[in-house]
CSV table of C-alpha atoms in Angstrom, one decimal:
chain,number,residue,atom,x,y,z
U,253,UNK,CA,112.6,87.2,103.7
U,254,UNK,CA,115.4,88.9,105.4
U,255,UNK,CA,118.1,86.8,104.3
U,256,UNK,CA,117.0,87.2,100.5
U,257,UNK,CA,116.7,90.8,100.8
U,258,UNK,CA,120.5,90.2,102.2
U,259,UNK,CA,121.4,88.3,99.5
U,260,UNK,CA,120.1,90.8,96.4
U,261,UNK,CA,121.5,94.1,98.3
U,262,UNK,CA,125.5,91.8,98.3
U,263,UNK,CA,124.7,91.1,94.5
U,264,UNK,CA,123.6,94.3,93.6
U,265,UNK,CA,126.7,95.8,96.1
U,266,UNK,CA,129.1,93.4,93.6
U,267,UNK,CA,127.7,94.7,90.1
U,268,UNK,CA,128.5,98.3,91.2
U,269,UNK,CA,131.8,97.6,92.1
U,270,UNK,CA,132.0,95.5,89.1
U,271,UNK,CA,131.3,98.4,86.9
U,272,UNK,CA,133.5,100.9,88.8
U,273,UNK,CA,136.5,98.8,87.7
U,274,UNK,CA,135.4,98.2,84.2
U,275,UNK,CA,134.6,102.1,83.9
U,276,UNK,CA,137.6,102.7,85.9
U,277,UNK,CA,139.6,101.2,82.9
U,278,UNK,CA,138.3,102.9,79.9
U,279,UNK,CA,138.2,106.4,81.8
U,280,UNK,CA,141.5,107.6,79.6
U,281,UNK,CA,139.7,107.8,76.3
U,282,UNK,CA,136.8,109.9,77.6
U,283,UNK,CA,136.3,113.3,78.3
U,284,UNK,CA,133.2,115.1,80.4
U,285,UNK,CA,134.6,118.2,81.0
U,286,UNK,CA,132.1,120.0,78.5
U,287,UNK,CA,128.9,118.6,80.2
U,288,UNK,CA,130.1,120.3,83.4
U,289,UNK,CA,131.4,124.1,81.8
U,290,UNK,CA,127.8,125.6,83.2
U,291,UNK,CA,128.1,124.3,86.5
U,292,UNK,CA,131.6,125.3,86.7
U,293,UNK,CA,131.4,128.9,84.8
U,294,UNK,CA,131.2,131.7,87.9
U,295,UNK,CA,133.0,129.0,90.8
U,296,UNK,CA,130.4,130.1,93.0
U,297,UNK,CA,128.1,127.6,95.0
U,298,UNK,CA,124.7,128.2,95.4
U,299,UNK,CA,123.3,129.0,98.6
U,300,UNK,CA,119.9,127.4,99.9
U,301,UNK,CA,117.9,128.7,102.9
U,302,UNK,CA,116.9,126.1,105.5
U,303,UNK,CA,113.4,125.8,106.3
U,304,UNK,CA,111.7,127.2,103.3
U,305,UNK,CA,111.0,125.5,99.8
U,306,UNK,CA,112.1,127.6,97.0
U,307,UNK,CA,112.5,125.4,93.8
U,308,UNK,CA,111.6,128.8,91.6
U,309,UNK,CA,114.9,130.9,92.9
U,310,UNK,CA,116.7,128.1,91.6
U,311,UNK,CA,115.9,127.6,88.3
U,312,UNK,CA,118.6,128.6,86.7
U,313,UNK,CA,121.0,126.4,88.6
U,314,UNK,CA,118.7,123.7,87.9
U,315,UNK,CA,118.1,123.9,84.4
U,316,UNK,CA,121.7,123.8,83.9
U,317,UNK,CA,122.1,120.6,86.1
U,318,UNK,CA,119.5,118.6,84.0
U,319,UNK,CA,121.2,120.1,80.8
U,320,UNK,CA,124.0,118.4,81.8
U,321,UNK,CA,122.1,115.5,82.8
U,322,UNK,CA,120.3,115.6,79.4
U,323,UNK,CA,123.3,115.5,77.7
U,324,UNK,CA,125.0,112.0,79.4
U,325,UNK,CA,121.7,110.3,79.0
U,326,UNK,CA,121.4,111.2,75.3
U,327,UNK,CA,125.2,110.2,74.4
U,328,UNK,CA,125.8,107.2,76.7
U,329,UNK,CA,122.9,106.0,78.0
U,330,UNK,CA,122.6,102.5,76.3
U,331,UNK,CA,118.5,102.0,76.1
U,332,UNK,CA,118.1,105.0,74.3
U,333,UNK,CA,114.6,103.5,72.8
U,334,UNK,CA,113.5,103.1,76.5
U,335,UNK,CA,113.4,106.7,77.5
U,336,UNK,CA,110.4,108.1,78.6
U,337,UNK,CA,110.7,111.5,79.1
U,338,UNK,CA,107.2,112.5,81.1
U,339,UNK,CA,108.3,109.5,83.7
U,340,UNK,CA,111.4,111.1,84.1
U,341,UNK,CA,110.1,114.7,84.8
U,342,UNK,CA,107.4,112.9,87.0
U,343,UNK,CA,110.2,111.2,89.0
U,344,UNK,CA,111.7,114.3,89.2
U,345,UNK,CA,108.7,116.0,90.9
U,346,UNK,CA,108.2,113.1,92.9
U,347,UNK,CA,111.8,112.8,94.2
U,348,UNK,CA,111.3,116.6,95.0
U,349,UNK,CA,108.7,115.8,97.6
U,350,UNK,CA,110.3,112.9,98.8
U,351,UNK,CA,113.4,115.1,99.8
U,352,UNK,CA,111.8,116.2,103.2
U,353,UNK,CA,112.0,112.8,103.8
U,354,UNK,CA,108.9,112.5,105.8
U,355,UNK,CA,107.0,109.4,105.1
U,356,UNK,CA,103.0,110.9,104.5
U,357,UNK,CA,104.0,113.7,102.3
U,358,UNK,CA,103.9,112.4,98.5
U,359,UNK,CA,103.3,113.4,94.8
U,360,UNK,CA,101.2,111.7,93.2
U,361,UNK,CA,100.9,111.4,88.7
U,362,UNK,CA,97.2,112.2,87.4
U,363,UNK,CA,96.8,108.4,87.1
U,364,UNK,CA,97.9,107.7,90.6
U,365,UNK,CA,95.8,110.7,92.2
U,366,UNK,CA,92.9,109.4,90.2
U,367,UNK,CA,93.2,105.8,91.8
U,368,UNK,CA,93.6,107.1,95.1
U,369,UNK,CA,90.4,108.8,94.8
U,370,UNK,CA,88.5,105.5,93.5
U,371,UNK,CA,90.0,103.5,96.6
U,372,UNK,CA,89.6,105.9,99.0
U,373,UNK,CA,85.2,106.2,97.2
U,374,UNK,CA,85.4,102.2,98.7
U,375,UNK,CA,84.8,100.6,95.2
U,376,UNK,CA,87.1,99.8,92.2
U,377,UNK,CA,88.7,97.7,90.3
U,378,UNK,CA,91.6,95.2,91.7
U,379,UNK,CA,92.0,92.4,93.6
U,380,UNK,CA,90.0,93.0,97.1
U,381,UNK,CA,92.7,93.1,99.3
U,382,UNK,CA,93.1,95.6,102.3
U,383,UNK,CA,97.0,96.5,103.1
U,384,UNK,CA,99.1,98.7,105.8
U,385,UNK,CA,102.6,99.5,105.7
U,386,UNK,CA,105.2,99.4,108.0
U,387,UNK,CA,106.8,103.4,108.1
U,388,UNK,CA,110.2,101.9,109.3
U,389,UNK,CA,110.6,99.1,107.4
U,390,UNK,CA,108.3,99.9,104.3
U,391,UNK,CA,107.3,96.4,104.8
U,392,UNK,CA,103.7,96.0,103.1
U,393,UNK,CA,101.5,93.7,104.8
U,394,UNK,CA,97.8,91.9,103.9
U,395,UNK,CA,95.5,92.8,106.5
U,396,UNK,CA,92.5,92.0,105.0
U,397,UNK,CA,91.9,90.1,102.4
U,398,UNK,CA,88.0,89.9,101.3
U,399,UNK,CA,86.1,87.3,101.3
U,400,UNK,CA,84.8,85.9,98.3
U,401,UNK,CA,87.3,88.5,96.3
U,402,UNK,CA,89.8,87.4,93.6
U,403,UNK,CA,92.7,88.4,96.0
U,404,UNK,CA,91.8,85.5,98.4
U,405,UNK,CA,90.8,83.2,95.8
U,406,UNK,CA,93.8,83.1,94.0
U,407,UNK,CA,95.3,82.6,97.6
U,408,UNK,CA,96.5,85.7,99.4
U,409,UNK,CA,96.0,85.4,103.4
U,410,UNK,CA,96.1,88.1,106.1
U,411,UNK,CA,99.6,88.5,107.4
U,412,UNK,CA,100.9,87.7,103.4
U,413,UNK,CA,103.6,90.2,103.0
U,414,UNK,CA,103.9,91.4,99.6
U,415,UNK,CA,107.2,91.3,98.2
U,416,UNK,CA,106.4,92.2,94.3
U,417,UNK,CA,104.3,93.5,91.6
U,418,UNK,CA,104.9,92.5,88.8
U,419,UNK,CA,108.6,90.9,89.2
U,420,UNK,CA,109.5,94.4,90.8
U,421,UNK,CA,109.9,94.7,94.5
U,422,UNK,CA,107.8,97.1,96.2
U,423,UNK,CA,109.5,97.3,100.2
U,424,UNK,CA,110.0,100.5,100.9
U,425,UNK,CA,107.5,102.1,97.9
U,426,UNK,CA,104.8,104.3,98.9
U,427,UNK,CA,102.1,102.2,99.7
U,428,UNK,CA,99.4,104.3,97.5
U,429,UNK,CA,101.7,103.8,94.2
U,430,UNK,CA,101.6,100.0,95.1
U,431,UNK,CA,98.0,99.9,95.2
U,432,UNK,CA,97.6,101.8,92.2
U,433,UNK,CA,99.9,99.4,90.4
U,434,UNK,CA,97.5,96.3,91.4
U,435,UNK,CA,94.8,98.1,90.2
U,436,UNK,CA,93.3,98.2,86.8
U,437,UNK,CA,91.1,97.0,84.1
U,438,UNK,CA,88.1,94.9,85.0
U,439,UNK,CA,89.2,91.4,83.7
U,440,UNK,CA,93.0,92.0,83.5
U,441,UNK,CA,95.5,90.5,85.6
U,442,UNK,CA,98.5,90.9,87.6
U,443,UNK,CA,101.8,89.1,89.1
U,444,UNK,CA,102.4,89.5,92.7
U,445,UNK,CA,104.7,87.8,94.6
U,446,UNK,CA,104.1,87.4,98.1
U,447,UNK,CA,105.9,86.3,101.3
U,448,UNK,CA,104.2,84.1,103.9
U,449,UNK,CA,105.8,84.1,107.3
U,450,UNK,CA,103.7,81.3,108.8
U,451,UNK,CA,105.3,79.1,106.3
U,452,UNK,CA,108.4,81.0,105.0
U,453,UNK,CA,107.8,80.6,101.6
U,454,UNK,CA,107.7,83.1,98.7
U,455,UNK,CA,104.5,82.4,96.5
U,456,UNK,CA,104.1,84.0,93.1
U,457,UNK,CA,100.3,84.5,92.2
U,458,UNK,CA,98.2,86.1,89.1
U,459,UNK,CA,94.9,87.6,90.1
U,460,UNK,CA,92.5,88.6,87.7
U,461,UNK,CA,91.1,92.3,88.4
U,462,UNK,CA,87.2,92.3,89.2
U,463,UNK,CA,85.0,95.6,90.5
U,464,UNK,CA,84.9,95.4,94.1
U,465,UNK,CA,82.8,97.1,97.2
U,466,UNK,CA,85.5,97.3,99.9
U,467,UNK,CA,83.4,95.5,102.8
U,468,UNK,CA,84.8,97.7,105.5
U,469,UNK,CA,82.4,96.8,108.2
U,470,UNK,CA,81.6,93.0,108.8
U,471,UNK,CA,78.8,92.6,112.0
U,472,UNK,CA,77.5,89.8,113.9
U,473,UNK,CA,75.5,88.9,116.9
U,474,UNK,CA,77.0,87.0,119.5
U,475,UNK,CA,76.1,85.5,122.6
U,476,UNK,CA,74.2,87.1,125.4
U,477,UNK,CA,73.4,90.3,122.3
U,478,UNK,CA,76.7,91.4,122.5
U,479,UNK,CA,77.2,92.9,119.3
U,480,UNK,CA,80.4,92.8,117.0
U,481,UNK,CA,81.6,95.1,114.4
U,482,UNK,CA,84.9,94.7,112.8
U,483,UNK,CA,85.7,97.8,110.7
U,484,UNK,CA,88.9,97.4,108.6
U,485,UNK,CA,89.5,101.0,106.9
U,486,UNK,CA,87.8,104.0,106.8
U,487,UNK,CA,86.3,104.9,103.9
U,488,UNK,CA,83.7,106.9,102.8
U,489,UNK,CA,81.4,104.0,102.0
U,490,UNK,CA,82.3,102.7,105.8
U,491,UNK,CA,79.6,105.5,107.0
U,492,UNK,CA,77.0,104.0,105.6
U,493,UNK,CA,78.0,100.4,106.4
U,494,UNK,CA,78.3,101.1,110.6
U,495,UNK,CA,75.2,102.2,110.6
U,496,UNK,CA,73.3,99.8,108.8
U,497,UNK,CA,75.0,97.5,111.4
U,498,UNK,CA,74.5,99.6,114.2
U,499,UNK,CA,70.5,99.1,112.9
U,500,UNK,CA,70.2,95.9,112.3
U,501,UNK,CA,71.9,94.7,115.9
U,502,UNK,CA,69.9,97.1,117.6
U,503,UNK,CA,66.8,95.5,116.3
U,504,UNK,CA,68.0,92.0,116.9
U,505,UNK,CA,67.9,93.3,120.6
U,506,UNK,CA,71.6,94.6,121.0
U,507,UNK,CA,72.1,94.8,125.2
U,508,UNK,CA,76.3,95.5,124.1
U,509,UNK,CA,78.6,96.5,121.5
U,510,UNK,CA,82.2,95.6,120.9
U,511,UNK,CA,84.2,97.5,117.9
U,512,UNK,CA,86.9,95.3,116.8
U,513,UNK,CA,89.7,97.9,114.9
U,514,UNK,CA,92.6,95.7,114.8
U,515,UNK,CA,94.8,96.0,111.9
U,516,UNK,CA,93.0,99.0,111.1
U,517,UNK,CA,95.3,101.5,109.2
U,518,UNK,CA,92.6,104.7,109.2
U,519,UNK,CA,91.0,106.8,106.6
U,520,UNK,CA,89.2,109.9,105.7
U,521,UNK,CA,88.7,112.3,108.6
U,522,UNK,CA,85.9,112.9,107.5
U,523,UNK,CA,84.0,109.8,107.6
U,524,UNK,CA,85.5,108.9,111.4
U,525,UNK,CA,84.0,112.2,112.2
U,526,UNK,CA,80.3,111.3,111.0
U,527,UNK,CA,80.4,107.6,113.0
U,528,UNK,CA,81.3,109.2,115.6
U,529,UNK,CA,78.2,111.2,115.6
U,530,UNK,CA,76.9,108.4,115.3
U,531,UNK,CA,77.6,107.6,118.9
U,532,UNK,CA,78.6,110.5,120.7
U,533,UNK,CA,76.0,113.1,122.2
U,534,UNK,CA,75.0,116.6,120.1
U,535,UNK,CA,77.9,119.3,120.6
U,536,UNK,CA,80.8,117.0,122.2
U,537,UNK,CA,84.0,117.5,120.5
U,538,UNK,CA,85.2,114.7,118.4
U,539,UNK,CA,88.6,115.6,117.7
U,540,UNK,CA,90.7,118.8,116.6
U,541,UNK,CA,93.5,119.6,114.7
U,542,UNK,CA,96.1,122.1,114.8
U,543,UNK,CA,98.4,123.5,112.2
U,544,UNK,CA,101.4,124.7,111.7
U,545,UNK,CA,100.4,128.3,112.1
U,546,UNK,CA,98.4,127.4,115.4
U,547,UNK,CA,95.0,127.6,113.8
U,548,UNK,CA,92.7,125.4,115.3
U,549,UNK,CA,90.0,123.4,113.7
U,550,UNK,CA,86.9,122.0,115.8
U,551,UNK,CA,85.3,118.9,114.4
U,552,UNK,CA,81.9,118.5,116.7
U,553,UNK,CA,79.2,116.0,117.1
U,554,UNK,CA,75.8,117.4,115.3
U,555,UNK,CA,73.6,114.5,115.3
U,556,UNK,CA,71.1,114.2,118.3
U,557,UNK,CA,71.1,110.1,118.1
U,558,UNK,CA,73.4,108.6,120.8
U,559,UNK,CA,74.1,105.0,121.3
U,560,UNK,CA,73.8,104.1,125.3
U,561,UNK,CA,74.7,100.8,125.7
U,562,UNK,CA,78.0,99.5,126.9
U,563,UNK,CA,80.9,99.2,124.7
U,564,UNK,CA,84.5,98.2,123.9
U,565,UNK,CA,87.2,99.1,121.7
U,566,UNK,CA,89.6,96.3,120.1
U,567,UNK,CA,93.1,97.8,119.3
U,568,UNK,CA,97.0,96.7,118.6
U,569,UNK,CA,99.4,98.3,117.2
U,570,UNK,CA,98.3,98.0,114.0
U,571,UNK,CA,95.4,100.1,114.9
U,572,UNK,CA,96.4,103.9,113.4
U,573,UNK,CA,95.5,107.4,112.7
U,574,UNK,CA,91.4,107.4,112.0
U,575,UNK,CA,91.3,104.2,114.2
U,576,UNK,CA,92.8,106.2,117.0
U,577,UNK,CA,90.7,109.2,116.9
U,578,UNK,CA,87.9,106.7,116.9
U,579,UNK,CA,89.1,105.2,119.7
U,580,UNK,CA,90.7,107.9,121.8
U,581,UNK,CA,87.3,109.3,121.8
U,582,UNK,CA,85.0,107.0,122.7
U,583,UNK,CA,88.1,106.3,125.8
U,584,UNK,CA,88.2,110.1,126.5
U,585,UNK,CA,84.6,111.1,127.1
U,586,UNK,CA,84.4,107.1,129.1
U,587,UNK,CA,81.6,105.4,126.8
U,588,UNK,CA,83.8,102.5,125.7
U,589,UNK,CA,86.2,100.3,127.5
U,590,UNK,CA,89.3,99.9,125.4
U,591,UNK,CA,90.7,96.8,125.5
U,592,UNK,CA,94.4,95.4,123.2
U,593,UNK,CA,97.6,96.9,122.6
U,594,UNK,CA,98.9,100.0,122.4
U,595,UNK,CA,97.9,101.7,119.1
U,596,UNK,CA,100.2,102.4,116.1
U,597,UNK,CA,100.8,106.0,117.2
U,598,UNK,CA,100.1,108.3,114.1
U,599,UNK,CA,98.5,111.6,115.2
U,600,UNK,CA,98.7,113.4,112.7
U,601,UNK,CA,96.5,114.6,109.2
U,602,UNK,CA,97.5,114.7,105.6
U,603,UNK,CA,95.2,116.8,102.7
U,604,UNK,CA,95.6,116.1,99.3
U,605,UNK,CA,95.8,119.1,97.1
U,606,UNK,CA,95.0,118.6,93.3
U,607,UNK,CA,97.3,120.4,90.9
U,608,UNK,CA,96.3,121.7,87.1
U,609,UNK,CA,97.4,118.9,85.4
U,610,UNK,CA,95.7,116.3,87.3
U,611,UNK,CA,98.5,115.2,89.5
U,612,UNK,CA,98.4,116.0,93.5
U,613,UNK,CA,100.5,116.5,96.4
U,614,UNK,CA,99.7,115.0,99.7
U,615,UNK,CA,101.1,116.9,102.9
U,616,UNK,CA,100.9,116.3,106.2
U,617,UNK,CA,99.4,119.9,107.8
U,618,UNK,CA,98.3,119.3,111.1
U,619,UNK,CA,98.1,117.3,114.3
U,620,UNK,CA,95.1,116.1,115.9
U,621,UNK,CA,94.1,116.1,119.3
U,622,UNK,CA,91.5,114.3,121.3
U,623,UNK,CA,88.7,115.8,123.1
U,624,UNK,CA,91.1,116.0,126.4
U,625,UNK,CA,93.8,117.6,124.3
U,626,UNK,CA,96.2,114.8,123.9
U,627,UNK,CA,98.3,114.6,120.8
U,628,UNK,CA,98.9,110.9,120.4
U,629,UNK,CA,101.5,110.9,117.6
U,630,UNK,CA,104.3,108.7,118.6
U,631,UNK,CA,102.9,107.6,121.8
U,632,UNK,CA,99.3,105.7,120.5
U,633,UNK,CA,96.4,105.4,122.4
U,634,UNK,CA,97.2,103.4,125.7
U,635,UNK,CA,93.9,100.5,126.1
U,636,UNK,CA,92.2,100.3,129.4
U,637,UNK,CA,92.9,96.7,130.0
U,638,UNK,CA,95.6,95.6,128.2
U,639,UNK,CA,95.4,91.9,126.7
U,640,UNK,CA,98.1,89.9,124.2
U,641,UNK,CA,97.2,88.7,121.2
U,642,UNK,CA,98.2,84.7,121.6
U,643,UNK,CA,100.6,83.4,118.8
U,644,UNK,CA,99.5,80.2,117.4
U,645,UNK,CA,96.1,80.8,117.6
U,646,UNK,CA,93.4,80.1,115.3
U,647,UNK,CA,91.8,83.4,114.5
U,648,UNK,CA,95.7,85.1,114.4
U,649,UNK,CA,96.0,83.8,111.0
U,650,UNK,CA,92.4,84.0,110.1
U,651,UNK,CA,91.6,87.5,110.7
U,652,UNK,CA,89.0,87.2,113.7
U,653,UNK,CA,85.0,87.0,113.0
U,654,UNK,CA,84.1,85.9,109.5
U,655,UNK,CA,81.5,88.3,106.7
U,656,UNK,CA,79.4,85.0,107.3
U,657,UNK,CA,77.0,85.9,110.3
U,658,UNK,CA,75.2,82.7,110.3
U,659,UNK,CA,78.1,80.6,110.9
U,660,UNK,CA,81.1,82.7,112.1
U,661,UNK,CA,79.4,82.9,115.8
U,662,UNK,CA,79.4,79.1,115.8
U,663,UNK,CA,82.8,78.7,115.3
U,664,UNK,CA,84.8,78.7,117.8
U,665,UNK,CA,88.3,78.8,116.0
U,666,UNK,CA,86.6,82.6,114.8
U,667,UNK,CA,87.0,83.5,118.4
U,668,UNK,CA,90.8,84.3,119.0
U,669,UNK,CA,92.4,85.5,123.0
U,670,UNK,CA,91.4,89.0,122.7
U,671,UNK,CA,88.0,88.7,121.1
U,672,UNK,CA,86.9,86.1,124.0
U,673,UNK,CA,88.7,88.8,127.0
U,674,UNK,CA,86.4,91.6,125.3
U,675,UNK,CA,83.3,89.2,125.5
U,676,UNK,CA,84.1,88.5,128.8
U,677,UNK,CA,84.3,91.9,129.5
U,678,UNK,CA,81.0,92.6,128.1
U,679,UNK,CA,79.2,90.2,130.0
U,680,UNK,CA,80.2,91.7,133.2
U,681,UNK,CA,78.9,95.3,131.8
U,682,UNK,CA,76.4,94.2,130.8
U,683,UNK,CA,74.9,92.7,134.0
């Protein structure tokens, strides 16, 4: 992948040059100096005040700019049927936000804002495929395919990277805007082209869009009644779905619990906070979060059921923000052994805020802390007993336990370095 991504920045690299020279050569017999008289009337730069936003005081200089822009569109742009001119004032909005050049704080169009709230409900339309994204890189990566969804049956694997939508590559695009562009229509479909590292080889694919439950909590029973839940996102559906599992193990005579958030890339606050009171005691502090004004927001355990049995926490470093509160938690107050890598490292919270017109901007507003007062952002959440995920394994290309209860725990090849060091784990504890 790295080499083609090589190759298409040299072409494009060659085209601009290209152009400059052609341009270059027929630069006599044109003449711009009237699109710039307003930004040169007065000689006077404008001044702008670090560490403040203040678009509004602006206005004037900026109208004048995208005159001027207007105006070399309209004369020499050469697919003048093309122009759309709410995408461009959306870009512009968009490229606003983008301009603090922090990665979580985004503006999202009324379509896109409505699609993030249908994904983040846990049931829409697409292709049931779960995805993270690398900040650095803006690599996109398959985490979790579902089972049994068009995504996988069309044959998109964990670890897939997705290269394009669509013929249009998405590296480096906000990963919400990707997922809404997968999205849509029951019964329609979409192009993707993805890149499998296993193999090295770029596959091109068109999935057909079907309503899908996101299954973000797959259980099982495994031997000695050690329990296993795998939660893959945290959604507001995922509630419900731990605690049906939490039910139904118990009553299958549950004597340990191991909660497998690998590849996990977080979720709503809100719904980490309510499993969590799931398991912690009435009154303990889950998390809180501090903004930038040093306001302080508790976030407490209400529920008087408790789970009191022992228990481990999966990580890597894929594990991030709601998947780290979860599990800097359950480490902090010493009711679960974690057990992994290091987590991803991302303590801090976004809110979305809606906007008239049906469009939203998501900011980042606080950090959180865990209930010892440890800001993990940047560091992760450091596992008790570190283990190494082994390359070349089985389950590291199949995703760990399979939705299939009845056969997953007889399959061995399910069963990957760290799952079998946490059930190891848990036999001693459990003894």
């Amino acid at each position: 992948m790295g080499k083609k991504r090589i190759v298409y920045a040299v072409l494009a690299g060659s085209l601009v040059l290209n152009c400059m020279f052609v341009f270059a050569g027929c630069m006599g017999s044109w003449d711009f100096s009237s699109f710039f008289q307003a930004q040169d009337q007065g000689g006077q730069e404008e001044s702008y005040e670090t560490g403040v936003a203040d678009a509004a005081s602006h206005a004037d200089e900026i109208a004048a700019k995208l005159g001027t822009i207007d105006e070399i569109i309209n004369n020499y742009y050469l697919n003048e049927s093309e122009i759309d001119e709410e995408a461009m004032i959306e870009g512009m909005y968009a490229g606003y936000v983008a301009g603090l050049g922090e990665a979580y704080t985004t503006y999202y169009t009324a379509e896109e804002y409505a699609d993030l709230m249908e994904s983040s409900s846990g049931e829409y339309s697409g292709i049931g495929v779960s995805v993270s994204q690398n900040v650095e890189t803006g690599i996109i990566t398959v985490v979790n395919p579902f089972e049994n969804g068009p995504g996988y049956e069309a044959g998109i694997r964990k670890d897939d990277i997705l290269y394009a939508v669509e013929g249009e590559e998405v590296t480096g695009e906000d990963i919400n805007n990707v997922v809404a562009k997968i999205k849509g229509e029951e019964g329609t479909t979409v192009n993707l082209t993805v890149y499998r590292p296993s193999t090295g080889e770029y596959l091109d694919l068109t999935v057909e869009r079907r309503v899908v439950q996101n299954p973000t909590v797959t259980y099982e029973m495994l031997e000695n009644n050690i329990g296993y839940i795998q939660i893959t996102e945290f959604d507001k559906v995922t509630v419900e779905q731990m605690n049906a599992a939490i039910d139904d193990l118990s009553v299958q005579g549950m004597k340990g619990l191991i909660f497998d958030v690998r590849d996990n890339p977080g979720g709503r606050l809100d719904s980490v906070c309510s499993m969590l009171d799931r398991i912690l005691p009435e009154g303990d502090l889950i998390v809180y979060t501090m903004d930038k004004d040093g306001n302080r927001e508790d976030h407490y355990a209400q529920d008087a059921d408790t789970l009191d049995i022992p228990m481990i926490v999966l990580v890597n470093g894929n594990s991030a923000s709601a998947s780290e509160i979860f599990t800097a938690a359950l480490q902090d107050y010493g009711k679960a052994t974690i057990m992994g890598t290091t987590t991803f490292g991302k303590g801090i919270v976004q809110v979305i805020l809606p906007l008239d017109d049906g469009s939203a901007v998501k900011v980042t507003q606080s950090q959180y802390y865990t209930p010892n007062g440890v800001c993990i952002h940047g560091e992760g959440v450091t596992p008790d007993i570190e283990v190494e995920l082994e390359t070349g394994s089985e389950a590291a290309t199949d995703g760990g336990t399979a939705a299939d209860s009845e056969t997953a725990a007889e399959d061995e090849n399910d069963i990957d370095n760290q799952l079998q060091a946490a059930i190891d784990q848990m036999k001693t504890m459990i003894q």
